[in-house]
Structures are given as structure tokens and as C-alpha cells.
Coordinates of C-alpha atoms in Angstrom, one line a residue:
M24 CA 27.3 -9.9 -20.7
N25 CA 29.0 -7.2 -17.0
D26 CA 26.2 -8.5 -14.0
R27 CA 28.0 -5.1 -12.1
V28 CA 27.5 -1.4 -12.7
V29 CA 29.6 1.1 -10.7
L30 CA 28.9 4.5 -9.9
K31 CA 31.8 6.1 -8.0
A32 CA 30.6 9.4 -6.0
E33 CA 33.2 11.8 -7.9
D34 CA 30.9 10.8 -11.2
L35 CA 28.2 12.2 -9.0
D36 CA 30.7 15.5 -7.9
G37 CA 30.9 16.7 -11.2
Y38 CA 27.1 17.3 -11.4
L39 CA 26.9 20.2 -9.1
T40 CA 27.5 24.2 -9.2
S41 CA 29.7 26.2 -8.3
E42 CA 27.4 26.7 -6.0
D43 CA 26.3 24.1 -5.3
Q44 CA 30.0 23.1 -3.6
Q45 CA 29.2 26.9 -2.0
D46 CA 26.1 26.2 -0.7
L47 CA 27.2 22.4 0.9
L48 CA 30.7 24.2 2.5
K49 CA 27.9 27.0 4.6
L50 CA 26.1 24.1 6.3
Q51 CA 29.5 21.8 6.7
S52 CA 30.6 24.8 9.0
M53 CA 27.1 25.6 10.7
Y54 CA 27.2 21.6 11.6
R55 CA 29.8 22.1 13.1
K56 CA 30.1 24.4 15.3
T57 CA 26.1 22.7 16.1
M58 CA 28.3 18.8 17.7
E59 CA 29.4 21.6 19.2
S60 CA 27.3 21.7 21.6
F61 CA 26.7 18.8 22.0
P62 CA 29.0 16.8 24.7
S63 CA 26.8 19.3 27.2
L64 CA 23.9 19.4 25.0
D65 CA 23.7 22.8 25.8
K66 CA 19.9 23.1 24.2
E67 CA 19.1 26.8 23.7
A68 CA 22.7 26.4 21.3
I69 CA 20.9 23.6 19.9
I70 CA 18.0 24.5 19.0
T71 CA 19.6 28.1 17.4
S72 CA 22.1 26.3 15.5
F73 CA 19.1 24.2 13.7
D74 CA 16.6 27.0 13.6
E75 CA 19.7 28.6 11.3
M76 CA 20.7 25.1 9.4
G77 CA 16.9 25.0 8.6
H78 CA 16.8 29.0 7.3
A79 CA 19.9 27.9 4.9
M80 CA 18.5 25.3 3.9
Q81 CA 14.9 26.5 2.9
E82 CA 16.8 29.7 0.9
I83 CA 18.8 27.4 -0.6
C84 CA 16.1 24.5 -1.8
S85 CA 14.3 27.7 -3.4
R86 CA 16.8 28.0 -6.1
H87 CA 15.4 24.8 -6.3
P88 CA 12.2 24.3 -8.1
A89 CA 12.7 20.0 -8.2
I90 CA 13.6 19.4 -4.9
K91 CA 9.7 19.5 -3.0
V92 CA 10.5 19.6 0.8
Y93 CA 7.3 18.4 2.6
S94 CA 8.5 21.2 5.4
F95 CA 9.5 24.2 3.5
V96 CA 6.8 23.9 1.2
T97 CA 3.3 23.1 3.3
E98 CA 1.7 25.0 5.5
E99 CA 2.7 25.9 8.0
G100 CA -0.4 24.3 10.1
A101 CA 1.5 21.1 8.2
H102 CA 5.3 21.5 9.6
A103 CA 3.9 19.7 13.3
E104 CA 2.7 17.0 12.1
A105 CA 6.2 16.5 9.9
S106 CA 8.2 17.7 12.9
R107 CA 6.6 15.1 15.0
V108 CA 6.9 12.3 12.7
I109 CA 10.2 12.6 12.3
S110 CA 11.2 12.6 15.5
K111 CA 10.0 9.2 16.2
L112 CA 11.7 7.6 13.6
R113 CA 15.0 9.4 14.9
D114 CA 14.2 8.2 18.4
V115 CA 16.9 5.2 19.6
K116 CA 13.4 4.6 21.3
T117 CA 11.2 3.1 18.6
D118 CA 10.8 0.0 17.7
H119 CA 10.0 -1.9 14.8
A120 CA 6.2 -1.7 14.3
E121 CA 6.2 2.0 15.4
F122 CA 8.7 2.9 12.6
M123 CA 7.1 1.1 10.6
Y124 CA 3.9 2.3 10.9
Y125 CA 5.4 6.4 10.8
S126 CA 7.1 5.0 7.7
Q127 CA 3.8 4.3 6.4
R128 CA 2.7 7.8 8.0
A129 CA 5.2 9.8 6.3
Y130 CA 5.1 8.8 2.6
E131 CA 0.5 9.7 3.3
M132 CA 2.4 13.1 4.4
L133 CA 4.7 12.5 0.8
F134 CA 1.7 10.8 -1.3
R135 CA -0.4 14.3 -0.1
L136 CA 2.5 16.7 -1.6
A137 CA 3.7 15.4 -4.5
Y138 CA -0.4 14.4 -6.2
T139 CA -2.7 15.3 -4.9
D140 CA -2.2 19.3 -3.1
Q141 CA -2.4 20.6 -6.2
H142 CA -4.6 18.8 -8.6
S143 CA -8.0 20.4 -10.7
D144 CA -11.4 20.4 -9.2
Q145 CA -12.4 17.4 -11.4
K146 CA -13.3 15.1 -8.8
N147 CA -14.0 11.5 -9.0
H148 CA -16.7 10.2 -7.3
I149 CA -16.1 6.3 -5.1
I150 CA -20.2 5.1 -4.8
V151 CA -19.0 2.2 -1.8
K152 CA -21.5 -1.0 -0.4
T153 CA -22.0 -0.3 3.5
P154 CA -22.5 -3.2 6.1
V155 CA -26.0 -1.6 6.5
N156 CA -28.1 -4.2 4.2
N157 CA -32.2 -2.8 6.3
P158 CA -34.6 -2.3 5.0
V159 CA -32.2 -1.6 1.8
Q160 CA -28.6 -2.3 0.9
N161 CA -27.1 0.7 1.7
Y162 CA -24.4 2.9 -0.3
A163 CA -22.0 6.1 0.2
V164 CA -20.7 8.1 -2.2
H165 CA -17.1 10.2 -1.6
K166 CA -15.4 12.4 -3.5
I167 CA -11.3 12.2 -4.2
P168 CA -9.0 14.4 -7.0
D169 CA -9.7 13.1 -10.5
I170 CA -5.5 13.2 -10.8
D171 CA -5.8 9.6 -13.4
Y172 CA -3.8 11.4 -15.3
K173 CA -1.2 11.4 -12.5
I174 CA -0.6 8.0 -12.0
E175 CA -1.5 5.4 -14.5
N176 CA 1.7 6.1 -16.4
S177 CA 4.2 4.5 -12.8
V178 CA 6.3 2.2 -12.9
M179 CA 7.2 1.1 -8.7
C180 CA 10.2 1.7 -8.7
V181 CA 13.0 -0.9 -5.7
M182 CA 15.8 -0.1 -4.6
L183 CA 16.5 -3.3 -2.7
R184 CA 15.4 -3.7 1.0
G185 CA 15.1 -0.7 2.5
A186 CA 12.9 0.4 -0.7
L187 CA 11.2 -2.5 -0.2
L188 CA 7.6 -1.7 2.2
P189 CA 7.5 1.7 1.2
S190 CA 7.4 1.0 -2.6
M191 CA 4.3 -1.0 -1.5
I192 CA 2.9 1.8 0.8
M193 CA 3.6 4.1 -2.0
S194 CA 1.7 2.3 -5.0
K195 CA -1.1 1.4 -2.4
E196 CA -2.0 4.7 -2.5
L197 CA -1.4 4.9 -5.7
Q198 CA -4.4 2.3 -6.4
E199 CA -6.6 3.9 -3.8
Y200 CA -6.6 7.5 -5.8
S201 CA -6.9 6.0 -8.9
S202 CA -10.7 5.5 -10.3
S203 CA -9.6 1.9 -12.4
D204 CA -7.7 1.0 -9.5
Y205 CA -4.4 0.2 -11.0
V206 CA -1.7 -1.5 -9.3
T207 CA 2.0 -0.5 -10.5
P208 CA 3.6 -2.5 -12.0
F209 CA 7.3 -3.1 -9.6
A210 CA 10.7 -2.7 -11.7
L211 CA 13.6 -4.3 -9.0
F212 CA 16.7 -3.4 -8.4
K213 CA 19.9 -4.4 -5.7
I214 CA 21.7 -1.5 -5.7
S215 CA 24.5 -2.0 -2.7
R216 CA 27.5 0.7 -2.1
D217 CA 30.4 -0.1 -0.1
D218 CA 30.6 1.3 3.3
S219 CA 34.5 0.0 3.5
K220 CA 34.7 3.5 1.1
S221 CA 34.8 7.0 2.2
E222 CA 32.3 9.5 1.2
N223 CA 34.8 11.2 -1.4
D224 CA 35.5 7.4 -3.0
M225 CA 32.1 5.7 -2.8
Q226 CA 31.4 3.5 -4.6
Y227 CA 27.8 1.6 -6.3
I228 CA 27.1 -0.7 -7.6
L229 CA 24.3 -2.5 -9.2
N230 CA 23.9 -6.4 -9.3
L231 CA 22.1 -6.9 -12.7
R232 CA 21.4 -10.5 -12.1
N233 CA 19.4 -10.1 -8.9
S234 CA 17.3 -7.8 -9.7
F235 CA 14.0 -8.5 -12.0
F236 CA 12.6 -5.9 -14.1
N237 CA 11.1 -5.6 -17.7
L238 CA 12.4 -2.6 -20.4
E239 CA 9.4 -2.4 -22.3
E240 CA 7.4 -1.3 -19.1
L241 CA 10.2 1.2 -18.0
D242 CA 9.6 3.1 -21.2
G243 CA 8.1 6.8 -22.1
K244 CA 7.0 6.3 -18.3
D245 CA 6.8 8.5 -14.6
W246 CA 9.5 6.3 -12.3
V247 CA 8.8 6.5 -8.5
F248 CA 11.2 5.7 -6.7
A249 CA 10.1 5.6 -2.7
D250 CA 14.0 5.0 -0.4
P251 CA 13.4 6.5 2.9
M252 CA 16.8 8.2 2.9
N253 CA 18.5 9.9 0.2
A254 CA 22.2 10.3 1.6
T255 CA 24.1 11.4 -2.1
G256 CA 22.4 10.0 -5.0
G257 CA 24.5 7.0 -6.0
S258 CA 21.9 4.5 -5.6
L259 CA 19.6 6.3 -7.5
V260 CA 21.2 7.5 -10.5
T261 CA 23.0 4.2 -11.3
V262 CA 20.0 2.9 -11.4
V263 CA 18.5 5.7 -14.3
K264 CA 21.9 6.0 -15.8
Y265 CA 22.1 2.7 -17.0
L266 CA 18.3 2.6 -17.5
Q267 CA 18.9 5.2 -20.1
N268 CA 21.7 3.1 -21.7
Q269 CA 19.8 0.9 -21.7
G270 CA 17.7 2.2 -24.6
V271 CA 14.4 2.4 -22.2
K272 CA 13.7 6.5 -21.3
P273 CA 11.3 8.4 -18.9
K274 CA 9.1 10.6 -19.0
S275 CA 9.6 11.6 -15.9
I276 CA 10.8 10.1 -12.2
K277 CA 10.0 10.9 -8.9
F278 CA 12.3 10.2 -5.8
F279 CA 10.4 10.1 -2.5
N280 CA 12.8 9.9 0.3
V281 CA 11.7 10.6 4.0
I282 CA 14.9 12.1 5.1
S283 CA 17.5 14.0 2.8
A284 CA 21.1 14.8 2.9
L285 CA 20.9 19.0 1.1
K286 CA 24.4 17.1 -1.4
G287 CA 21.6 13.8 -2.0
S288 CA 18.4 16.5 -3.6
L289 CA 21.8 18.2 -5.3
R290 CA 23.2 15.2 -6.8
V291 CA 19.9 13.6 -7.9
T292 CA 17.8 17.0 -9.5
R293 CA 21.7 18.0 -11.0
A294 CA 22.3 14.5 -12.5
L295 CA 18.3 13.0 -13.7
D296 CA 16.5 15.2 -16.8
N297 CA 12.4 16.2 -15.2
C298 CA 12.6 14.4 -12.1
T299 CA 11.8 15.7 -8.7
C300 CA 13.0 15.0 -5.0
Y301 CA 10.2 15.4 -2.9
T302 CA 11.3 14.8 0.9
L303 CA 9.7 15.4 4.4
W304 CA 12.8 16.8 6.8
M305 CA 15.9 17.8 5.3
D306 CA 19.0 17.1 7.1
P307 CA 21.4 19.6 7.0
V308 CA 25.4 17.1 6.0
L309 CA 26.9 14.3 5.5
N310 CA 29.9 12.7 7.5
E311 CA 33.0 11.2 6.1
K312 CA 30.8 7.8 5.6
A313 CA 28.2 8.8 3.7
Y314 CA 25.8 8.8 6.4
I315 CA 23.0 11.2 7.2
M316 CA 23.7 13.6 9.9
P317 CA 21.7 13.8 12.5
G318 CA 19.7 10.8 10.9
L319 CA 18.6 7.6 11.7
G320 CA 19.6 4.9 10.8
D321 CA 19.9 1.8 9.4
A322 CA 15.4 3.2 8.1
G323 CA 16.1 -0.7 5.7
D324 CA 17.2 -2.5 8.8
R325 CA 15.0 -0.6 11.3
L326 CA 12.4 -2.0 8.4
N327 CA 12.8 -5.3 7.9
G328 CA 15.7 -6.4 10.8
K329 CA 19.2 -6.8 9.4
D330 CA 19.8 -10.8 7.5
S331 CA 23.5 -12.7 8.5
Q332 CA 26.3 -12.0 5.8
E333 CA 26.0 -15.9 5.2
M334 CA 22.3 -16.4 4.2
P335 CA 21.2 -13.2 3.6
R336 CA 16.8 -13.5 2.6
N337 CA 15.9 -13.1 -0.9
I338 CA 12.9 -10.7 -2.2
I339 CA 10.0 -13.6 -1.5
Q340 CA 11.6 -14.1 2.0
L341 CA 12.4 -10.5 2.8
I342 CA 7.8 -10.0 1.5
A343 CA 7.1 -13.3 3.9
D344 CA 9.0 -11.8 7.0
Y345 CA 7.1 -8.7 6.7
G346 CA 4.0 -11.5 8.1
H347 CA 0.3 -11.7 8.4
N348 CA -0.8 -8.0 8.4
I349 CA 1.7 -6.9 6.1
T350 CA 0.9 -9.0 3.2
G351 CA -3.1 -8.9 3.5
L352 CA -2.4 -5.4 3.4
Y353 CA -0.5 -5.3 0.2
R354 CA -2.0 -8.2 -1.3
S355 CA -1.9 -6.6 -4.9
Q356 CA 1.7 -4.8 -4.9
L357 CA 2.8 -8.3 -3.8
R358 CA 1.2 -10.1 -7.0
K359 CA 2.6 -7.8 -8.8
I360 CA 6.1 -8.2 -6.8
E361 CA 5.7 -11.6 -7.1
Q362 CA 4.8 -11.7 -10.4
T363 CA 8.1 -10.0 -11.6
V364 CA 10.9 -11.9 -9.6
L365 CA 8.9 -15.9 -10.5
G366 CA 8.8 -14.6 -14.5
S367 CA 12.1 -13.8 -14.3
I368 CA 13.8 -16.9 -12.4

């Protein structure tokens, strides 16, 4: 059996419409003009250019209901929080611990956007036993939105490395809002792109030998992907098309990104049916190596640290390197991941 599935960039571009292509060319032209102000750090020109690009992307996304950008669709008061979180994640001075902290904040905001900002008036109640036991044991009651119907059919689909911790964060958010303490199953995929290629001839490779998933757990479920960055959309489309070719179909697909390039969001929502992209912040363009600009660097390395090419960590080693604080916080998710990986070996 062939244990590698390859998707090429030109396959992705085939999903784009002529209007999409025109919109992307417009943003490329605007960003080239913006970069002319970078060497002199002309702040006024840079601010004006980014404002213009932001308005252009907002207008484009308004025509694509499957693309939900936090800073475009929430109330104005929420924009400052998103802007501050993104600015910290972009900053070259932000260290590993801060990057993890702001990533967690980002995914909490994305969860609210997708699941709790729009919901029915029906409530669930949480009764909590408190540490106060004098004169009797005390309890407290808290209301949360009843969104079981949105979350308890979900499977976390992890495109490995940079997506692992964000997927754990999102799974825990789903668990916290479930009245039955639902812990998502996990499907783990080893997907990479060939960075020796340019943006126009990029290739995406799904390594099945180092992927761990149960097809029966995926069929008819709501597939949830949480990848910090969506540059080209190639990794998601490669995984989903492979699974569909195996005969399993999702009920829906949700794709959560801290930052997405406009091209990546357009490709994904054009290529995949019933797929919604949720992103905290949209960037305008990709460079010739398919890196997002202005971007935030390699999110996987900034979350997990770099692997050596000689001895890359496997999934269990990567989890161990998160340390006691992370493994303790996400112990239910880690138990599911370990069962998925070790049960497949």
C-alpha cells in the first residue's frame, strides 16, 4: 500500500474562481505597495496601507459566508483584544511561554465565535462543590449556554506538530461546555509540505505510516481542525480529500486558525463542502515560499521548539516535552491521544 498521499498547489488553485483570482491580485498589488514603506519605516504610510488592506479583505470576506474572521464579524469592542493578542504572537520578542499563553487566549476567542456567540436561550446548569464546608458543604450554580447539539458529535483532527496543542485547547473548551463532560476522539495526521518548492509548485504530503486515526470514528461526525496558521489550505484539503476517498464523510468541517492568508481561506472553502473557516486575524498575501506575510514565523516551532532532522520527536515525546503544567491541564485530552496512538502500534 502506498503510504504517501501528495497534493500539488495547482490542484488547489483549480478551486478558485476568476473573481477569487482578481481579489488575490488586488491584495498582492496593495501589499507590494505597503512593503515599499518598510525600509524607511514610514509609520503613517504603513498604517494607511494596512487600513486599506483591512477594509479590502473585509469587503471580500463579506461575500464568503463560510469565512468568519473574528475582527470582521464581532462587535467593535472585541477588536482591540484580538489585535493585541495577534500583535503579541507576531512579535519577535515574544518567548515560548508567552507564545503558548497567547495561543490559548486566541483559541478561547475562536471557540466563542464558533459556538457560544450565537446560540439559543436554552441553558445548562453547572452545580459546583466549593471548598467552603462550614456550617454545611456549600455549592454554587452557574449557567452556561446549552450547546451540546453543536459539540457532542465532534472529532478533533490534528495535523501534527504545530496543531497538537491548539487541538488540545479546543478539545478542552468543547469538554468544558458539554453537560456530559464530552472528550472528543482524536485523529492524528502526519502532514507536511515540501518547503524546497515555491508557492506556485508547492506539494503537500500525507504520511499514512505515521498517522493514527479510526475511520469509523470519523464517518458522519463534525470534524474540527485547529491549526495556528492557514497559509495555502493544502494540508487540510489533502487530509479531507484522502478521508473522503476512503469512503468516510463529515457532517461538517470547522477549521480554526489564529492567522489565515486570504488565499488559504478561499481555497479551503471552495474545495470542501460544508466547511467553515474561523480565523482570529487575516493576512493579505503569501510570499513565493508560501509563507504568510506579514505572518508570525513558524508557529509550530514557536509552540513546540525545533526538532533536529536527525532525531525528530514522535507524538509521545512531543507531549512529554510540554511538561507537567500542560499535561496536567489537558489530561483527559492526552489520555485520548495516547489511546489513539498506542492502540495503533
